[in-house]
CSV table of C-alpha atoms in Angstrom, one decimal:
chain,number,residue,atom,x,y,z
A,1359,UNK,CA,64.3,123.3,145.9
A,1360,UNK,CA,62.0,123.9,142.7
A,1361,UNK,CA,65.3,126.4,141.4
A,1362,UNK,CA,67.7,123.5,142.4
A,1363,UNK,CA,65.7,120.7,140.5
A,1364,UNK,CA,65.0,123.0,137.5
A,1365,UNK,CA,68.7,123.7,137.3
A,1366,UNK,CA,69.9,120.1,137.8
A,1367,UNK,CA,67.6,119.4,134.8
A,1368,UNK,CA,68.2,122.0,132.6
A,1369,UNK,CA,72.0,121.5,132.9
A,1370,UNK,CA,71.4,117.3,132.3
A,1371,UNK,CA,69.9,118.3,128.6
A,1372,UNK,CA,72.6,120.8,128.0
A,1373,UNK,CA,74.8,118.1,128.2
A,1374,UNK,CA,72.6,115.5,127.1
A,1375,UNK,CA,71.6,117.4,123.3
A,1376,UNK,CA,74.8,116.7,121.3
A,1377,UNK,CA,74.0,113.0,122.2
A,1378,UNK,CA,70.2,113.3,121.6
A,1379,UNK,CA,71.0,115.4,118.3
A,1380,UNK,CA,73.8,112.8,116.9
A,1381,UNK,CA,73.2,110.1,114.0
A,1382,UNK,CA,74.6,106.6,113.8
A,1383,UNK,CA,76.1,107.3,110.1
A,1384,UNK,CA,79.7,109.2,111.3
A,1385,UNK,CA,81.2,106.3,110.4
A,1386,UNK,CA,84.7,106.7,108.6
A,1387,UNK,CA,84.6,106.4,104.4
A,1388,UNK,CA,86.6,103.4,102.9
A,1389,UNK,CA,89.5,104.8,100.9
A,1390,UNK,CA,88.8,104.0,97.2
A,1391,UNK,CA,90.4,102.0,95.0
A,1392,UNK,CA,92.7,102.2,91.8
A,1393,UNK,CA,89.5,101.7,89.3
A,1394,UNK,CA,87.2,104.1,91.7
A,1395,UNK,CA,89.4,106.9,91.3
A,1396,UNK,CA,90.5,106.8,87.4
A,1397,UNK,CA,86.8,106.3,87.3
A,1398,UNK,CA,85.9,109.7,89.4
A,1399,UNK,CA,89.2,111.5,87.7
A,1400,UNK,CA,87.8,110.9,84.5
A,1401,UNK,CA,83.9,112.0,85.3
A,1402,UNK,CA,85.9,115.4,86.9
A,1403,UNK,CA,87.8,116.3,83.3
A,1404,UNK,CA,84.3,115.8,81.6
A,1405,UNK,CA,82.8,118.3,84.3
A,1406,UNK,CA,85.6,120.9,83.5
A,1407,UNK,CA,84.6,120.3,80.0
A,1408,UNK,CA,81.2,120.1,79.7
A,1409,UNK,CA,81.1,123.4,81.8
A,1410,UNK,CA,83.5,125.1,79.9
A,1411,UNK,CA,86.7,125.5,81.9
A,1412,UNK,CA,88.7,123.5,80.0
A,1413,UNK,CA,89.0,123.3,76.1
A,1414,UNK,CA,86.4,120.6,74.3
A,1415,UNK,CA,89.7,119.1,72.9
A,1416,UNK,CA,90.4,117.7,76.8
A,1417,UNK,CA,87.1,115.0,76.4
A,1418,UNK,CA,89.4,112.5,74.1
A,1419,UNK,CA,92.0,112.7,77.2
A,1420,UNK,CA,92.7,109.5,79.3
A,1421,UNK,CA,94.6,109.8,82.4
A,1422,UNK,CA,98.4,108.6,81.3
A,1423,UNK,CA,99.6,107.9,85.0
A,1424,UNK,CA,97.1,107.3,87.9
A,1425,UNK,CA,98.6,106.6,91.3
A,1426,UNK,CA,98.9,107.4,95.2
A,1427,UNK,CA,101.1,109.6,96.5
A,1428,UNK,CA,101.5,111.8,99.9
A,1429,UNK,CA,100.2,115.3,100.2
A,1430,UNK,CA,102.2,118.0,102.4
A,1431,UNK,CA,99.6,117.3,105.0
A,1432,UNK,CA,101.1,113.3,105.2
A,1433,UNK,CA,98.0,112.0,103.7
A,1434,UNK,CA,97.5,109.8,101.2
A,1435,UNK,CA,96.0,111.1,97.9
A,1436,UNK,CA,95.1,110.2,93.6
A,1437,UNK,CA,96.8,112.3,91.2
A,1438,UNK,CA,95.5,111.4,88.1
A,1439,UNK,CA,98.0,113.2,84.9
A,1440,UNK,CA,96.2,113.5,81.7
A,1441,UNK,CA,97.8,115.1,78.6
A,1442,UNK,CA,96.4,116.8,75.6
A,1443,UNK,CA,99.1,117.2,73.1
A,1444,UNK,CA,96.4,119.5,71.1
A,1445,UNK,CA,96.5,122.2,73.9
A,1446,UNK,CA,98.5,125.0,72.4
A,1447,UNK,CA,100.0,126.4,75.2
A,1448,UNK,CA,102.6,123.8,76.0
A,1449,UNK,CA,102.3,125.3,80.1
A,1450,UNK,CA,98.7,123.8,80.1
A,1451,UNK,CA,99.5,120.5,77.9
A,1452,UNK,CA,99.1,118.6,81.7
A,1453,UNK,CA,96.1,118.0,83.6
A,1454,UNK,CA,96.7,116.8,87.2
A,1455,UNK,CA,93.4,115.9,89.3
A,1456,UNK,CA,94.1,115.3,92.7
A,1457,UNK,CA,91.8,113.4,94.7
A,1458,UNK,CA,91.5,112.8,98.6
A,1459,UNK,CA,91.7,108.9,99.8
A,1460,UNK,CA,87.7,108.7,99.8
A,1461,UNK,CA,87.2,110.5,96.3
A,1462,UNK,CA,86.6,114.0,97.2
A,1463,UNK,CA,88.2,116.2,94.3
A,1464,UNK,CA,90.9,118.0,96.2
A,1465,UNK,CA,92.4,120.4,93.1
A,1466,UNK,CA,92.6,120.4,89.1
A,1467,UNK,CA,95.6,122.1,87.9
A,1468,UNK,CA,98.0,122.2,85.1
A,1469,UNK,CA,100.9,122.0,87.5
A,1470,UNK,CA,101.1,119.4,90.4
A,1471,UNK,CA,100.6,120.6,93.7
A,1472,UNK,CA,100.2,118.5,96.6
């Protein structure tokens, strides 16, 4: 009877731990809005630049087109287009951010890929 009981209660907290190690915050993030992602899009090009992976001449960029569009995945996402007419290679003149509907930066790329 002890096995049976011992058993019966180990197998209740084997269940029971996902519960007992779960937190209240799993709530779903609001999608952000027109001003929070030119906001974010903009803080991202001064992180390529300040760290070097894009040309200083990039920091005087401001995104020319900002809007939401549909990934191949369906979902909604920011692509945020900035041009620096004093890039030389004309390939990389376009800088297109891409960010998810709750801010998270998805790509940066010269070319637009969603």
């Amino acid at each position: 009877m002890k096995k049976l009981t011992a058993f019966i209660l180990g197998f209740s907290l084997t269940l029971a731990s996902p519960q007992l190690l779960a937190h209240s915050d799993h709530s779903d993030a609001e999608p952000i809005t027109h001003d929070e992602a030119s906001t974010k899009s903009q803080q991202v090009l001064e992180k390529l630049v300040s760290s070097k992976k894009l040309a200083g001449s990039w920091s005087l960029a401001k995104a020319k087109d900002l809007s939401p569009k549909k990934s191949h995945h369906g979902d909604t996402v920011w692509v945020a287009l900035f041009v620096n007419a004093d890039e030389k290679d004309g390939n990389k003149q376009h800088l297109y951010i891409v960010l998810d509907e709750v801010g998270n930066v998805l790509s940066a790329e010269h070319t637009e890929k969603l």
